[in-house]
Tab-separated table of N, CA, C and O in Angstrom:
chain	number	residue	atom	x	y	z
K	1	UNK	N	-22.390	-65.774	-17.886
K	1	UNK	CA	-22.032	-66.713	-18.925
K	1	UNK	C	-22.350	-66.106	-20.278
K	1	UNK	O	-23.293	-65.361	-20.422
K	2	UNK	N	-21.556	-66.485	-21.225
K	2	UNK	CA	-21.798	-66.035	-22.583
K	2	UNK	C	-22.928	-66.821	-23.209
K	2	UNK	O	-23.442	-67.780	-22.647
K	3	UNK	N	-23.324	-66.429	-24.407
K	3	UNK	CA	-24.423	-67.105	-25.099
K	3	UNK	C	-24.114	-68.563	-25.389
K	3	UNK	O	-25.008	-69.393	-25.455
K	4	UNK	N	-22.849	-68.896	-25.550
K	4	UNK	CA	-22.487	-70.277	-25.866
K	4	UNK	C	-22.203	-71.095	-24.613
K	4	UNK	O	-21.703	-72.200	-24.687
K	5	UNK	N	-22.511	-70.561	-23.419
K	5	UNK	CA	-22.315	-71.286	-22.178
K	5	UNK	C	-20.932	-71.135	-21.586
K	5	UNK	O	-20.633	-71.707	-20.559
K	6	UNK	N	-20.074	-70.353	-22.217
K	6	UNK	CA	-18.732	-70.171	-21.681
K	6	UNK	C	-18.685	-68.966	-20.760
K	6	UNK	O	-19.533	-68.087	-20.824
K	7	UNK	N	-17.699	-68.953	-19.895
K	7	UNK	CA	-17.506	-67.824	-18.990
K	7	UNK	C	-16.538	-66.863	-19.648
K	7	UNK	O	-15.437	-67.249	-20.022
K	8	UNK	N	-16.921	-65.602	-19.822
K	8	UNK	CA	-16.004	-64.651	-20.457
K	8	UNK	C	-14.776	-64.421	-19.586
K	8	UNK	O	-14.856	-64.441	-18.364
K	9	UNK	N	-13.640	-64.217	-20.188
K	9	UNK	CA	-12.395	-64.000	-19.460
K	9	UNK	C	-12.217	-62.539	-19.054
K	9	UNK	O	-11.270	-62.205	-18.366
K	10	UNK	N	-13.111	-61.662	-19.471
K	10	UNK	CA	-13.000	-60.246	-19.120
K	10	UNK	C	-14.005	-59.923	-18.028
K	10	UNK	O	-14.964	-60.647	-17.816
K	11	UNK	N	-13.780	-58.824	-17.365
K	11	UNK	CA	-14.692	-58.380	-16.318
K	11	UNK	C	-14.734	-56.863	-16.342
K	11	UNK	O	-13.890	-56.223	-16.953
K	12	UNK	N	-15.709	-56.271	-15.666
K	12	UNK	CA	-15.801	-54.812	-15.649
K	12	UNK	C	-14.540	-54.192	-15.056
K	12	UNK	O	-13.895	-54.766	-14.192
K	13	UNK	N	-14.214	-53.011	-15.518
K	13	UNK	CA	-13.002	-52.342	-15.050
K	13	UNK	C	-13.079	-51.962	-13.574
K	13	UNK	O	-12.057	-51.780	-12.934
K	14	UNK	N	-14.270	-51.888	-12.994
K	14	UNK	CA	-14.410	-51.506	-11.592
K	14	UNK	C	-14.163	-52.668	-10.642
K	14	UNK	O	-14.014	-52.461	-9.446
K	15	UNK	N	-14.121	-53.876	-11.146
K	15	UNK	CA	-13.926	-55.043	-10.276
K	15	UNK	C	-12.484	-55.106	-9.796
K	15	UNK	O	-11.557	-55.016	-10.585
K	16	UNK	N	-12.298	-55.258	-8.479
K	16	UNK	CA	-10.947	-55.282	-7.926
K	16	UNK	C	-10.386	-56.695	-7.829
K	16	UNK	O	-9.216	-56.867	-7.556
K	17	UNK	N	-11.214	-57.705	-8.037
K	17	UNK	CA	-10.774	-59.098	-7.985
K	17	UNK	C	-10.933	-59.695	-9.373
K	17	UNK	O	-11.937	-59.466	-10.040
K	18	UNK	N	-9.930	-60.427	-9.789
K	18	UNK	CA	-10.047	-61.139	-11.067
K	18	UNK	C	-10.967	-62.329	-10.814
K	18	UNK	O	-10.555	-63.336	-10.246
K	19	UNK	N	-12.227	-62.201	-11.213
K	19	UNK	CA	-13.257	-63.163	-10.824
K	19	UNK	C	-13.032	-64.557	-11.381
K	19	UNK	O	-13.217	-65.548	-10.667
K	20	UNK	N	-12.662	-64.682	-12.642
K	20	UNK	CA	-12.481	-66.003	-13.235
K	20	UNK	C	-11.333	-66.748	-12.569
K	20	UNK	O	-11.518	-67.890	-12.117
K	21	UNK	N	-10.144	-66.151	-12.433
K	21	UNK	CA	-9.073	-66.869	-11.734
K	21	UNK	C	-9.432	-67.173	-10.269
K	21	UNK	O	-9.098	-68.242	-9.752
K	22	UNK	N	-10.125	-66.250	-9.607
K	22	UNK	CA	-10.519	-66.478	-8.219
K	22	UNK	C	-11.492	-67.652	-8.117
K	22	UNK	O	-11.385	-68.488	-7.212
K	23	UNK	N	-12.426	-67.737	-9.047
K	23	UNK	CA	-13.378	-68.851	-9.051
K	23	UNK	C	-12.661	-70.172	-9.320
K	23	UNK	O	-12.972	-71.195	-8.695
K	24	UNK	N	-11.686	-70.161	-10.213
K	24	UNK	CA	-10.920	-71.382	-10.489
K	24	UNK	C	-10.132	-71.818	-9.266
K	24	UNK	O	-10.069	-73.013	-8.955
K	25	UNK	N	-9.551	-70.863	-8.533
K	25	UNK	CA	-8.829	-71.207	-7.298
K	25	UNK	C	-9.784	-71.776	-6.257
K	25	UNK	O	-9.455	-72.724	-5.545
K	26	UNK	N	-10.983	-71.208	-6.164
K	26	UNK	CA	-11.966	-71.703	-5.206
K	26	UNK	C	-12.385	-73.135	-5.543
K	26	UNK	O	-12.511	-73.977	-4.653
K	27	UNK	N	-12.573	-73.420	-6.816
K	27	UNK	CA	-12.930	-74.778	-7.229
K	27	UNK	C	-11.828	-75.755	-6.855
K	27	UNK	O	-12.085	-76.842	-6.326
K	28	UNK	N	-10.574	-75.386	-7.088
K	28	UNK	CA	-9.448	-76.249	-6.723
K	28	UNK	C	-9.406	-76.458	-5.214
K	28	UNK	O	-9.149	-77.568	-4.735
K	29	UNK	N	-9.650	-75.409	-4.452
K	29	UNK	CA	-9.671	-75.515	-2.997
K	29	UNK	C	-10.770	-76.470	-2.553
K	29	UNK	O	-10.550	-77.349	-1.708
K	30	UNK	N	-11.963	-76.331	-3.113
K	30	UNK	CA	-13.068	-77.210	-2.739
K	30	UNK	C	-12.787	-78.656	-3.117
K	30	UNK	O	-13.169	-79.584	-2.393
K	31	UNK	N	-12.106	-78.878	-4.226
K	31	UNK	CA	-11.702	-80.241	-4.597
K	31	UNK	C	-10.725	-80.807	-3.570
K	31	UNK	O	-10.800	-81.989	-3.222
K	32	UNK	N	-9.820	-79.978	-3.103
K	32	UNK	CA	-8.866	-80.419	-2.087
K	32	UNK	C	-9.591	-80.765	-0.789
K	32	UNK	O	-9.320	-81.812	-0.175
K	33	UNK	N	-10.509	-79.929	-0.366
K	33	UNK	CA	-11.277	-80.199	0.847
K	33	UNK	C	-12.072	-81.492	0.690
K	33	UNK	O	-12.154	-82.299	1.623
K	34	UNK	N	-12.622	-81.711	-0.490
K	34	UNK	CA	-13.417	-82.917	-0.739
K	34	UNK	C	-12.597	-84.190	-0.538
K	34	UNK	O	-13.137	-85.232	-0.168
K	35	UNK	N	-11.302	-84.109	-0.723
K	35	UNK	CA	-10.420	-85.264	-0.534
K	35	UNK	C	-10.214	-85.593	0.942
K	35	UNK	O	-9.634	-86.615	1.276
K	36	UNK	N	-10.673	-84.714	1.827
K	36	UNK	CA	-10.504	-84.893	3.276
K	36	UNK	C	-11.860	-84.753	3.963
K	36	UNK	O	-12.150	-83.728	4.597
K	37	UNK	N	-12.716	-85.789	3.869
K	37	UNK	CA	-14.072	-85.702	4.424
K	37	UNK	C	-14.130	-85.362	5.911
K	37	UNK	O	-15.123	-84.810	6.374
K	38	UNK	N	-13.072	-85.658	6.656
K	38	UNK	CA	-13.119	-85.333	8.087
K	38	UNK	C	-13.221	-83.830	8.315
K	38	UNK	O	-13.688	-83.387	9.367
K	39	UNK	N	-12.825	-83.021	7.323
K	39	UNK	CA	-12.899	-81.568	7.476
K	39	UNK	C	-14.334	-81.065	7.534
K	39	UNK	O	-14.605	-79.994	8.066
K	40	UNK	N	-15.258	-81.816	6.984
K	40	UNK	CA	-16.646	-81.368	6.999
K	40	UNK	C	-17.597	-82.409	7.569
K	40	UNK	O	-18.787	-82.145	7.713
K	41	UNK	N	-17.091	-83.579	7.941
K	41	UNK	CA	-17.969	-84.625	8.441
K	41	UNK	C	-17.695	-85.066	9.857
K	41	UNK	O	-18.430	-85.881	10.402
K	42	UNK	N	-16.665	-84.540	10.477
K	42	UNK	CA	-16.295	-84.946	11.825
K	42	UNK	C	-16.398	-83.729	12.742
K	42	UNK	O	-15.606	-82.798	12.635
K	43	UNK	N	-17.357	-83.765	13.648
K	43	UNK	CA	-17.610	-82.599	14.506
K	43	UNK	C	-16.410	-82.237	15.367
K	43	UNK	O	-16.165	-81.065	15.628
K	44	UNK	N	-15.649	-83.232	15.823
K	44	UNK	CA	-14.469	-82.939	16.645
K	44	UNK	C	-13.401	-82.212	15.837
K	44	UNK	O	-12.783	-81.264	16.322
K	45	UNK	N	-13.185	-82.653	14.608
K	45	UNK	CA	-12.191	-82.002	13.750
K	45	UNK	C	-12.622	-80.570	13.449
K	45	UNK	O	-11.803	-79.642	13.494
K	46	UNK	N	-13.894	-80.390	13.173
K	46	UNK	CA	-14.417	-79.052	12.883
K	46	UNK	C	-14.244	-78.138	14.104
K	46	UNK	O	-13.782	-76.994	13.984
K	47	UNK	N	-14.577	-78.644	15.293
K	47	UNK	CA	-14.450	-77.848	16.512
K	47	UNK	C	-12.991	-77.468	16.768
K	47	UNK	O	-12.692	-76.324	17.132
K	48	UNK	N	-12.080	-78.413	16.556
K	48	UNK	CA	-10.661	-78.117	16.765
K	48	UNK	C	-10.143	-77.117	15.733
K	48	UNK	O	-9.319	-76.256	16.042
K	49	UNK	N	-10.634	-77.227	14.499
K	49	UNK	CA	-10.222	-76.282	13.458
K	49	UNK	C	-10.704	-74.870	13.788
K	49	UNK	O	-9.962	-73.899	13.605
K	50	UNK	N	-11.918	-74.762	14.269
K	50	UNK	CA	-12.443	-73.447	14.660
K	50	UNK	C	-11.626	-72.882	15.813
K	50	UNK	O	-11.269	-71.695	15.813
K	51	UNK	N	-11.306	-73.724	16.776
K	51	UNK	CA	-10.473	-73.288	17.900
K	51	UNK	C	-9.117	-72.806	17.400
K	51	UNK	O	-8.637	-71.746	17.813
K	52	UNK	N	-8.484	-73.577	16.517
K	52	UNK	CA	-7.171	-73.172	15.983
K	52	UNK	C	-7.269	-71.859	15.210
K	52	UNK	O	-6.372	-71.027	15.276
K	53	UNK	N	-8.371	-71.678	14.488
K	53	UNK	CA	-8.569	-70.429	13.746
K	53	UNK	C	-8.655	-69.244	14.700
K	53	UNK	O	-7.966	-68.236	14.529
K	54	UNK	N	-9.499	-69.382	15.721
K	54	UNK	CA	-9.736	-68.268	16.639
K	54	UNK	C	-8.575	-68.018	17.597
K	54	UNK	O	-8.221	-66.865	17.864
K	55	UNK	N	-7.986	-69.083	18.116
K	55	UNK	CA	-6.999	-68.953	19.184
K	55	UNK	C	-5.545	-68.946	18.704
K	55	UNK	O	-4.670	-68.515	19.440
K	56	UNK	N	-5.315	-69.440	17.507
K	56	UNK	CA	-3.940	-69.506	16.999
K	56	UNK	C	-3.759	-68.654	15.745
K	56	UNK	O	-2.903	-67.771	15.695
K	57	UNK	N	-4.594	-68.917	14.744
K	57	UNK	CA	-4.381	-68.272	13.449
K	57	UNK	C	-4.625	-66.760	13.493
K	57	UNK	O	-3.792	-65.978	13.024
K	58	UNK	N	-5.752	-66.332	14.030
K	58	UNK	CA	-6.037	-64.896	14.076
K	58	UNK	C	-5.013	-64.130	14.910
K	58	UNK	O	-4.532	-63.083	14.458
K	59	UNK	N	-4.632	-64.624	16.105
K	59	UNK	CA	-3.573	-63.919	16.840
K	59	UNK	C	-2.243	-63.889	16.085
K	59	UNK	O	-1.516	-62.892	16.145
K	60	UNK	N	-1.924	-64.965	15.381
K	60	UNK	CA	-0.691	-64.983	14.593
K	60	UNK	C	-0.723	-63.891	13.527
K	60	UNK	O	0.240	-63.134	13.369
K	61	UNK	N	-1.816	-63.787	12.805
K	61	UNK	CA	-1.935	-62.750	11.777
K	61	UNK	C	-1.872	-61.357	12.391
K	61	UNK	O	-1.248	-60.458	11.829
K	62	UNK	N	-2.511	-61.183	13.534
K	62	UNK	CA	-2.495	-59.877	14.191
K	62	UNK	C	-1.086	-59.487	14.626
K	62	UNK	O	-0.741	-58.310	14.628
K	63	UNK	N	-0.272	-60.487	14.960
K	63	UNK	CA	1.088	-60.191	15.415
K	63	UNK	C	2.060	-59.970	14.258
K	63	UNK	O	3.174	-59.507	14.475
K	64	UNK	N	1.635	-60.297	13.051
K	64	UNK	CA	2.510	-60.170	11.883
K	64	UNK	C	1.766	-59.498	10.724
K	64	UNK	O	1.581	-60.100	9.663
K	65	UNK	N	1.295	-58.258	10.896
K	65	UNK	CA	0.470	-57.625	9.859
K	65	UNK	C	1.173	-57.494	8.507
K	65	UNK	O	0.519	-57.515	7.464
K	66	UNK	N	2.492	-57.399	8.510
K	66	UNK	CA	3.217	-57.266	7.245
K	66	UNK	C	3.285	-58.579	6.471
K	66	UNK	O	3.619	-58.584	5.290
K	67	UNK	N	2.937	-59.691	7.089
K	67	UNK	CA	3.012	-60.989	6.415
K	67	UNK	C	1.643	-61.602	6.159
K	67	UNK	O	1.548	-62.734	5.701
K	68	UNK	N	0.575	-60.872	6.453
K	68	UNK	CA	-0.778	-61.409	6.321
K	68	UNK	C	-1.058	-62.004	4.939
K	68	UNK	O	-1.732	-63.013	4.826
K	69	UNK	N	-0.556	-61.374	3.915
K	69	UNK	CA	-0.856	-61.834	2.560
K	69	UNK	C	0.055	-62.967	2.100
K	69	UNK	O	-0.213	-63.593	1.090
K	70	UNK	N	1.119	-63.246	2.840
K	70	UNK	CA	2.046	-64.291	2.419
K	70	UNK	C	1.921	-65.565	3.241
K	70	UNK	O	2.397	-66.606	2.809
K	71	UNK	N	1.300	-65.491	4.407
K	71	UNK	CA	1.118	-66.686	5.223
K	71	UNK	C	-0.023	-67.526	4.670
K	71	UNK	O	-1.049	-67.004	4.251
K	72	UNK	N	0.167	-68.811	4.674
K	72	UNK	CA	-0.854	-69.729	4.162
K	72	UNK	C	-1.369	-70.580	5.323
K	72	UNK	O	-0.581	-71.286	5.962
K	73	UNK	N	-2.655	-70.527	5.608
K	73	UNK	CA	-3.179	-71.288	6.733
K	73	UNK	C	-3.204	-72.790	6.435
K	73	UNK	O	-3.300	-73.199	5.279
K	74	UNK	N	-3.149	-73.612	7.480
K	74	UNK	CA	-3.331	-75.050	7.279
K	74	UNK	C	-4.731	-75.298	6.697
K	74	UNK	O	-5.641	-74.491	6.883
K	75	UNK	N	-4.887	-76.411	6.030
K	75	UNK	CA	-6.134	-76.690	5.317
K	75	UNK	C	-7.354	-76.639	6.246
K	75	UNK	O	-8.374	-76.062	5.886
K	76	UNK	N	-7.254	-77.211	7.439
K	76	UNK	CA	-8.410	-77.204	8.321
K	76	UNK	C	-8.799	-75.801	8.755
K	76	UNK	O	-9.972	-75.466	8.862
K	77	UNK	N	-7.806	-74.944	8.948
K	77	UNK	CA	-8.067	-73.563	9.330
K	77	UNK	C	-8.623	-72.776	8.148
K	77	UNK	O	-9.558	-71.993	8.296
K	78	UNK	N	-8.080	-72.994	6.990
K	78	UNK	CA	-8.557	-72.280	5.796
K	78	UNK	C	-10.000	-72.678	5.488
K	78	UNK	O	-10.813	-71.846	5.108
K	79	UNK	N	-10.323	-73.948	5.663
K	79	UNK	CA	-11.674	-74.438	5.388
K	79	UNK	C	-12.650	-73.814	6.355
K	79	UNK	O	-13.675	-73.327	6.060
């Protein structure tokens, strides 16, 4: 943070991720998850999401390596 409490928009040249935009995207994602309490408060939903991640999502990505960066996981899987 800067002296005035703001986050600088620049970052070191060695950083490969644009940290400020990435942090803003993460905040938006967490706000979206917060709108769906079952994603973090229901053990059955969490267990099914983990199963879908391991048994469906990861094999799908492995079968389509050229599309890994363009596929968007469902919210429960992404969470």
